[in-house]
Coordinates of C-alpha atoms and ligand atoms in Angstrom, one line a residue:
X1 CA 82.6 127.3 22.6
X2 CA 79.7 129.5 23.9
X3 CA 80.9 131.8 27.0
X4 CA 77.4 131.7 28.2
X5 CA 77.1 127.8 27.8
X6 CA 75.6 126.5 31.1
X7 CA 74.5 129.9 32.7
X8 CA 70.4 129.8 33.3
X9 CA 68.6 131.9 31.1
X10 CA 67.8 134.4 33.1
X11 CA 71.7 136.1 33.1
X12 CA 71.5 135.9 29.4
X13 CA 69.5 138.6 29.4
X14 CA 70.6 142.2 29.5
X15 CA 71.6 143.5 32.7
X16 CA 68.7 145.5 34.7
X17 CA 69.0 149.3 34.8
X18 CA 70.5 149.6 38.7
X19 CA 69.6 153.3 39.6
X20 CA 70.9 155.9 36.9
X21 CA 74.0 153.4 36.0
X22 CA 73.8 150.9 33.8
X23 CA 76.6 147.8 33.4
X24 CA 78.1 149.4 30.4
X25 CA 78.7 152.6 32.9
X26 CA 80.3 150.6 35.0
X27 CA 82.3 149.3 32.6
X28 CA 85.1 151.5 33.7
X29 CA 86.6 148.9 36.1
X30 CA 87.8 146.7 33.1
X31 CA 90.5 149.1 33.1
X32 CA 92.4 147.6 36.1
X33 CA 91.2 144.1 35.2
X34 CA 93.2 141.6 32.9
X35 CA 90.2 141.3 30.4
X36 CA 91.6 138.1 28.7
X37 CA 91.5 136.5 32.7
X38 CA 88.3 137.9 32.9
X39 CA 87.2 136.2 30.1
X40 CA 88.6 133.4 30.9
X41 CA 87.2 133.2 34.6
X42 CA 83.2 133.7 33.0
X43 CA 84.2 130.7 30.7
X44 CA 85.5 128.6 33.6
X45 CA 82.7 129.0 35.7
X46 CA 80.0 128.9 32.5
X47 CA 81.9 125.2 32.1
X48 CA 81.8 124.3 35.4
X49 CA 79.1 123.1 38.2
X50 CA 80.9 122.6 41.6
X51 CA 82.7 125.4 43.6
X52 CA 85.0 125.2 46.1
X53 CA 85.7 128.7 47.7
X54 CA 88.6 128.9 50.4
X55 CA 90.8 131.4 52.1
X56 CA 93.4 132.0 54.6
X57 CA 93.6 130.8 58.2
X58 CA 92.2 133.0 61.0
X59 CA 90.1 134.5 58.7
X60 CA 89.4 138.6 58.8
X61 CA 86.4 140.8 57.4
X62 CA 88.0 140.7 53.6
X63 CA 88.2 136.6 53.8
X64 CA 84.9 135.6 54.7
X65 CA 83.9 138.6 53.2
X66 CA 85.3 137.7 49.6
X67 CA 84.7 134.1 49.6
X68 CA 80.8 134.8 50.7
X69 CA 80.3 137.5 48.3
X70 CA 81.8 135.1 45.8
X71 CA 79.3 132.3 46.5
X72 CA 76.8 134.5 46.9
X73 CA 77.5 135.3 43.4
X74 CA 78.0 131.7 41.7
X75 CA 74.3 130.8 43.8
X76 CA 72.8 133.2 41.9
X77 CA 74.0 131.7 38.8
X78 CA 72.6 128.6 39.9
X79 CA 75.9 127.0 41.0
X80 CA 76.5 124.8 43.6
X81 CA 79.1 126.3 45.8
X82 CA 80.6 125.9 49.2
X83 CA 82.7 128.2 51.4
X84 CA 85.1 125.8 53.4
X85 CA 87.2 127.9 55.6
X86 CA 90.5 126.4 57.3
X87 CA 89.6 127.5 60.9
X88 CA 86.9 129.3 62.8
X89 CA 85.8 132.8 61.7
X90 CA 85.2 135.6 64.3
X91 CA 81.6 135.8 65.6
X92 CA 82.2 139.3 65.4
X93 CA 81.3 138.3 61.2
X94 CA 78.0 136.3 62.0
X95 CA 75.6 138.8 61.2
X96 CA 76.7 137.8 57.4
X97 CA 74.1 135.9 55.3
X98 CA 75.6 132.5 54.3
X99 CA 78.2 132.5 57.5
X100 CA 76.3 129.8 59.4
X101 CA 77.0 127.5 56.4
X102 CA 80.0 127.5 55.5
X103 CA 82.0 124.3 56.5
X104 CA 85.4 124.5 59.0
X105 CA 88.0 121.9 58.4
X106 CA 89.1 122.0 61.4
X107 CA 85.3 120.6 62.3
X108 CA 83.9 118.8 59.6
X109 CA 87.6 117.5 57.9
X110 CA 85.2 114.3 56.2
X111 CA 82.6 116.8 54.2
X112 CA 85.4 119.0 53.5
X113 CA 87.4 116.3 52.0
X114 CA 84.4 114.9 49.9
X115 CA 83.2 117.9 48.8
X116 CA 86.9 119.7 47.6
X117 CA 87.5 116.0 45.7
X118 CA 84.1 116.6 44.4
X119 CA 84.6 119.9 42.6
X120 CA 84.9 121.1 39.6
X121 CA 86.8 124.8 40.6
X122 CA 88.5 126.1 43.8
X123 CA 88.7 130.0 44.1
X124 CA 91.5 131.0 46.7
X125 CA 90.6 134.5 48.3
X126 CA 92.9 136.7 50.2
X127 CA 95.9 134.7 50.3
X128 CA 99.1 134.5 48.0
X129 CA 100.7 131.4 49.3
X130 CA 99.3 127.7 50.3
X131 CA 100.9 128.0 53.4
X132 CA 98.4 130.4 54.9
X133 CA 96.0 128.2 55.0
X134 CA 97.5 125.7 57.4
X135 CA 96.7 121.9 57.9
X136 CA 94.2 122.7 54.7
X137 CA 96.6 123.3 52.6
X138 CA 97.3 119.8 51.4
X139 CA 93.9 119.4 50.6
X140 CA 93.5 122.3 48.8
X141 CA 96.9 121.8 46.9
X142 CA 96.3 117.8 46.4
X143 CA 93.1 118.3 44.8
X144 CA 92.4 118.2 40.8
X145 CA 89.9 120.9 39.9
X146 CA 90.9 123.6 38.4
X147 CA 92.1 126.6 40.9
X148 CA 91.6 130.4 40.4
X149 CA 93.6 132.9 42.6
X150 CA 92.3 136.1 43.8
X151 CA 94.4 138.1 46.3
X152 CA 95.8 141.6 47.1
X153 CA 99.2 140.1 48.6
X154 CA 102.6 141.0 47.2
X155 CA 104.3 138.2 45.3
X156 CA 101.5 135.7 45.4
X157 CA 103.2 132.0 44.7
X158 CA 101.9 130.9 41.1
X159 CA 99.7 127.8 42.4
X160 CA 96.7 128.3 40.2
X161 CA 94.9 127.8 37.2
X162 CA 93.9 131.5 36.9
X163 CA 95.8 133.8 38.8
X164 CA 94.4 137.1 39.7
X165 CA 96.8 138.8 42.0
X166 CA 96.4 142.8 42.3
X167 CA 98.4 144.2 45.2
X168 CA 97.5 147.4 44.8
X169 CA 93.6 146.6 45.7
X170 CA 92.2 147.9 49.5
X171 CA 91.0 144.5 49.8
X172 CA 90.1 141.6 47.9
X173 CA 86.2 142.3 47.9
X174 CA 87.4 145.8 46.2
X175 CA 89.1 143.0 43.5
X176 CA 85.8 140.6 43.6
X177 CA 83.6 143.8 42.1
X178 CA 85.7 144.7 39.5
X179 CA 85.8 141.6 38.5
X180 CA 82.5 140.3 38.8
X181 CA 82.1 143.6 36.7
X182 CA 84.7 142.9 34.0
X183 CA 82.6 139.6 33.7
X184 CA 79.6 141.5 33.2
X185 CA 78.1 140.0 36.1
X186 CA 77.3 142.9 37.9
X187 CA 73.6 142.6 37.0
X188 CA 73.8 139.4 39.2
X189 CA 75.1 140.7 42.2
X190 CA 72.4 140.6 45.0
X191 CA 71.9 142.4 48.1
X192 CA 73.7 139.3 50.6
X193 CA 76.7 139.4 47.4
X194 CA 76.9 143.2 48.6
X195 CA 76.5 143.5 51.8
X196 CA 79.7 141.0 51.8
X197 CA 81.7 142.4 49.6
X198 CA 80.8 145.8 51.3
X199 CA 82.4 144.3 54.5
X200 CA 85.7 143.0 53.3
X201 CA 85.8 146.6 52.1
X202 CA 84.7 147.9 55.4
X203 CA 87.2 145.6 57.6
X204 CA 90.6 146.2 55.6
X205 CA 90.0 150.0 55.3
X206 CA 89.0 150.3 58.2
X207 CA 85.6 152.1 57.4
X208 CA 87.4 154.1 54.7
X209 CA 90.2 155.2 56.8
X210 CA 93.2 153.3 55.4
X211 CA 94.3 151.9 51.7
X212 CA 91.3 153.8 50.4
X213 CA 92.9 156.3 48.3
X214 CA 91.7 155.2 44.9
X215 CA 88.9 157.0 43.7
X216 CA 87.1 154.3 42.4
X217 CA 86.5 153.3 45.7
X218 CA 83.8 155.4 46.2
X219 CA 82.0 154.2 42.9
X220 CA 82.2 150.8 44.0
X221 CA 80.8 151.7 47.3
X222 CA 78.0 153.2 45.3
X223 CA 77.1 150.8 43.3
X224 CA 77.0 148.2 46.6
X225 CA 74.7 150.9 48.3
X226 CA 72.5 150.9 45.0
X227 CA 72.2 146.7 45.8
X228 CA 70.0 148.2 49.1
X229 CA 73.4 147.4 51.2
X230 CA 73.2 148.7 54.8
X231 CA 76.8 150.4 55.4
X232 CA 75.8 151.5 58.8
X233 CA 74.8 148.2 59.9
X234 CA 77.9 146.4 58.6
X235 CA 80.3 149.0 60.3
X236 CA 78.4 148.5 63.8
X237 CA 78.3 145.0 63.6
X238 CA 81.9 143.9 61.7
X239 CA 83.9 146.8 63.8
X240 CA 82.0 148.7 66.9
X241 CA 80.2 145.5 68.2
X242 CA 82.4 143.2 70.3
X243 CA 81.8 141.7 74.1
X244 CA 82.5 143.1 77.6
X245 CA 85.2 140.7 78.3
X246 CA 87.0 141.9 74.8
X247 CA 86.7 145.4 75.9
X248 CA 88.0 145.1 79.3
X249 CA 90.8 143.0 77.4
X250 CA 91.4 145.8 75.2
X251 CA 91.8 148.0 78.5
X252 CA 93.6 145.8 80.3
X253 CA 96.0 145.3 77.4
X254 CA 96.6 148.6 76.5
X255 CA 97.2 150.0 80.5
X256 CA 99.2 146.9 81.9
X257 CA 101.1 145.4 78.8
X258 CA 101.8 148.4 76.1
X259 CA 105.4 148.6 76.1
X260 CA 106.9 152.1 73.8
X261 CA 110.0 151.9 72.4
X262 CA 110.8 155.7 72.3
X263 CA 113.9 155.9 70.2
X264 CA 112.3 153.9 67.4
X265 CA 108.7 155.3 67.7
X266 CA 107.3 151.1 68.1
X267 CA 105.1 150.3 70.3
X268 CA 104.6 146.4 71.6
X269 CA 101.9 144.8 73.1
X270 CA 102.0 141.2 74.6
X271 CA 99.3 139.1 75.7
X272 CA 100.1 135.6 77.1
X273 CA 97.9 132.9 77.4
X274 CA 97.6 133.1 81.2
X275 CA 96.8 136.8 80.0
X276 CA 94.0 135.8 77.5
X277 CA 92.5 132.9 80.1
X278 CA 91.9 135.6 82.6
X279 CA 89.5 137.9 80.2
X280 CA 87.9 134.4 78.7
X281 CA 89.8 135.3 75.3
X282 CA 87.7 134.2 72.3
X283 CA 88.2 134.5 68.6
X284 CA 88.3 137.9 67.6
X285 CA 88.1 139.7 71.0
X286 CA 91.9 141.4 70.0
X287 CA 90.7 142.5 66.4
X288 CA 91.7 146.4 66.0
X289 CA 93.4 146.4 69.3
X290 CA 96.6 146.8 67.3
X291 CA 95.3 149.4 65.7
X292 CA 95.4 151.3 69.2
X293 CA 99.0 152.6 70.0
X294 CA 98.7 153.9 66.7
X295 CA 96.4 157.0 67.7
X296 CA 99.4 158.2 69.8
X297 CA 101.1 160.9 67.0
X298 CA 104.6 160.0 67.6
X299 CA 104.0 155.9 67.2
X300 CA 104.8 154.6 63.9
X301 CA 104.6 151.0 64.2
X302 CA 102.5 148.9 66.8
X303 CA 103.7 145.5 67.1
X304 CA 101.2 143.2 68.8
X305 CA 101.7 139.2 70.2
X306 CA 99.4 137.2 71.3
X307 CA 100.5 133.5 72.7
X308 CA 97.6 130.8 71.1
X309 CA 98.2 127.3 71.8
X310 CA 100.5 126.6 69.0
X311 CA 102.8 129.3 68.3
X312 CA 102.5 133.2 69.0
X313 CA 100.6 134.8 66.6
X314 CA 102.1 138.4 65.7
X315 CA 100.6 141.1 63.9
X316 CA 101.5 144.9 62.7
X317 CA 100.6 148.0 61.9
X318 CA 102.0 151.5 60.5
X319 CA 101.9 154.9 59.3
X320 CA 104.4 157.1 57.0
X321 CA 104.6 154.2 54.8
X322 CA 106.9 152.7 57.6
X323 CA 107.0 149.0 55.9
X324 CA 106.0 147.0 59.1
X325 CA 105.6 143.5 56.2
X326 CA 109.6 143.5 56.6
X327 CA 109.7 143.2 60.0
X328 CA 107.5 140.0 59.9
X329 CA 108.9 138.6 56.7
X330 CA 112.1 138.8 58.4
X331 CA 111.6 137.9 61.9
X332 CA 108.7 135.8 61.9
X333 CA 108.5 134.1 58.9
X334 CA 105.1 136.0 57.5
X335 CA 104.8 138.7 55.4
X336 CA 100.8 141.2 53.9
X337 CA 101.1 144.8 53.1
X338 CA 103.6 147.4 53.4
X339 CA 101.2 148.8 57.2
X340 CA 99.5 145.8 58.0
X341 CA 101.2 142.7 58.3
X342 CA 101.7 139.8 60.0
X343 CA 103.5 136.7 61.0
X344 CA 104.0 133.3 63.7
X345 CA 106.6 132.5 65.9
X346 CA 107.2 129.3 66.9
X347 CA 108.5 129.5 70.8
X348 CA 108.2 131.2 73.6
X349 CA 106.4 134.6 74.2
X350 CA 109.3 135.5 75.7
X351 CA 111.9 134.6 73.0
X352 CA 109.8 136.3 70.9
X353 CA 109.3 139.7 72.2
X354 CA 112.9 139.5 73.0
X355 CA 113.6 138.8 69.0
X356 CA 112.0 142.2 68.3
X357 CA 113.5 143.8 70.7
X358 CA 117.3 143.0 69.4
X359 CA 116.3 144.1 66.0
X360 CA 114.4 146.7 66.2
X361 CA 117.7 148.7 65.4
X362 CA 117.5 147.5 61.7
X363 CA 114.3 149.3 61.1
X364 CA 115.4 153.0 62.4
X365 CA 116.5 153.5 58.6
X366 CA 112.7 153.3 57.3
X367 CA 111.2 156.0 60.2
X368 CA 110.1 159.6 59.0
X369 CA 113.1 161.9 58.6
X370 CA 112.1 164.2 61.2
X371 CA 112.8 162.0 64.2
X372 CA 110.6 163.8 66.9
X373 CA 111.2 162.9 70.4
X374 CA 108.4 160.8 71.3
X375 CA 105.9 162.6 74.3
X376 CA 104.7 160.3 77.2
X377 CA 102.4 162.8 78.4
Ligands
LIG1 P1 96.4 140.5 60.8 O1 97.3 141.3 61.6 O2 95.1 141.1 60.7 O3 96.4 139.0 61.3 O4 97.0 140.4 59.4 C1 97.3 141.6 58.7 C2 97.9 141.3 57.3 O5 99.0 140.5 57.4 C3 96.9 140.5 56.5 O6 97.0 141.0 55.2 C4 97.3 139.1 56.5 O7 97.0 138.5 55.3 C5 98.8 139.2 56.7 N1 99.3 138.2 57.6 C6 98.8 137.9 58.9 N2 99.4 136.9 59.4 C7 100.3 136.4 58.4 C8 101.2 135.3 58.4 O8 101.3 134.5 59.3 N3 101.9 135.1 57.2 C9 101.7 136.0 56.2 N4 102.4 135.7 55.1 N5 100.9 137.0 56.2 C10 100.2 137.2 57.3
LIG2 MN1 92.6 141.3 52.7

């Protein structure tokens, strides 16, 4: 069968020249890529006609980020495609071209039904397990097109067709690019595809800061800038831009509810609803805050809780390779990376600090040797 059978003409033809790089310099990624997957993902979509793309509940930069880059993509192949997300995304990500249409579950459960039953292929982004993407999951999981994973999460469950799981990746918009390029579909990667992929990049690194160690990082950042990409833009909007009642949360949090454990360099921040009611909390408003206590030397792991209305959402952070993933895996049934993780507990915000706080013993054994005595002042 013809790989190319039902692409438009126009991606037949040889890639354009992009700057001084051509596709065949880029070429390079295949490396890292499965080539017989990334094969068999350009025949799968050559085949096929209706996209679903989908990712994880209480979606970050890297999740909208993946799955609009994605679609991005398949439009330009002349697709039809549709980003249905489980729950709202952060307005903090609406600057993105595409994010006003993509559909919500949670809001438009009757589309969302018609269209996944509807399609021919469903590409999971960012998420290794059908759990994470809540009351969609059944949908998602009950439906009969064909399903293709790709996800940076350890020990992805095996619940699709294709399965492109690379733990090692910053982010999966680092693991989109390489493969749209080990599909040779670099050449049909436009500006909004970039500028998309650019911020999943942006958002899990943290503008470069963490997970970016990889030199080909830098390569793939070029050949996004060489789309006409605006970094700048992307990094003021998707991290410095937020509103005054997130930043006087973010103050308020950090002076009145940062609690520092200083035998076992943690810190813990918790935010309850009557907390979040007070500073009008809205989606998004504590992105990066647990990021904070991590600026003081001596911290190794931030812990941070946030009561929502169905469970108390907990999230973590680390440095020194202090493996934060166990203590949410354990504790509160979740699970990411190695220094940022995250998880749910289903109780009280009370019962769930105090959890922590009885086992934060068992994690002494995974802090730097030199166990410094941790300065208030
Ligand atoms: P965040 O703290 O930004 O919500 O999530 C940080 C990392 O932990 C992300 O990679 C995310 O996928 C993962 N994560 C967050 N919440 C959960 C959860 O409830 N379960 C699992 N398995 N992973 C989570
Ligand atoms: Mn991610």
């Amino acid at each position: 069968m013809c790989p190319d059978k039902g692409f438009p003409a126009k991606q037949q033809r040889e890639c354009p020249r992009i700057g001084k790089g051509t596709l065949t310099q880029i070429q390079f990624m295949d490396k890292l890529i499965d080539s017989e997957k990334a094969k068999e993902l350009r025949l799968l979509i050559s085949e096929s006609q209706r996209f679903v793309l989908t990712c994880h509940v209480r979606p970050d930069g890297d999740a909208i980020g993946s799955t609009l880059g994605l679609w991005h993509l398949l439009r330009s192949l002349g697709k039809e495609a549709t980003v249905i997300i489980p729950d709202k995304a952060p307005y903090t990500l609406a600057f993105l071209p595409g994010f006003k249409e993509m559909a919500v579950y949670t809001c438009h459960k009757e589309y969302c039904e018609s269209t996944v039953e509807a399609s021919d292929v469903i590409i999971c982004c960012d998420f290794n397990t059908p759990s994470r993407q809540d009351s969609l999951a059944p949908l998602i999981q009950g439906a009969h097109s064909r399903k293709v994973l790709i996800d940076h999460h350890q020990e992805p469950d095996s619940f699709a067709d294709i399965m492109l799981s690379y733990p090692d990746m910053s982010s999966t918009c680092e693991l989109c690019f390489r493969i749209i390029a080990a599909m040779g579909l670099y050449g049909d990667v436009t500006k909004d595809c970039a500028t998309a992929l650019l911020t999943g990049i942006i958002t899990d690194t943290r503008n470069f800061t963490v997970n970016c160690k990889h030199p080909d990082l830098y390569e793939i950042l070029m050949h996004l800038l060489e789309k006409g990409v605006d970094k700048e833009m992307i990094v003021r909007e998707a991290l410095n831009t937020r509103s005054y009642w997130s930043l006087k949360l973010e103050a308020f949090a950090i002076s009145e509810r940062m609690k520092v454990f200083q035998q076992h360099r943690c810190s813990l921040i918790a935010l309850s609803k009557e907390d979040l009611d007070k500073f009008h909390y809205d989606r998004g408003d504590t992105e990066g805050l647990v990021n904070r206590p991590l600026e003081v030397k001596d911290i190794v792991y931030s812990i941070f809780m946030r009561e929502d209305s169905d469970c108390v959402k907990v999230s973590a952070r680390s440095k020194d390779g202090f493996p934060v993933s166990e203590i949410c895996k354990d504790l509160y049934g979740g699970g990411g990376h190695l220094q940022a993780a995250g998880g749910e507990y289903y109780g009280t915000l009370e019962d769930c600090k105090n959890l922590l706080v009885e086992n934060l013993n068992n994690y002494d054994k995974y802090l730097p040797k030199e166990n410094k005595k941790l300065q208030k002042t």
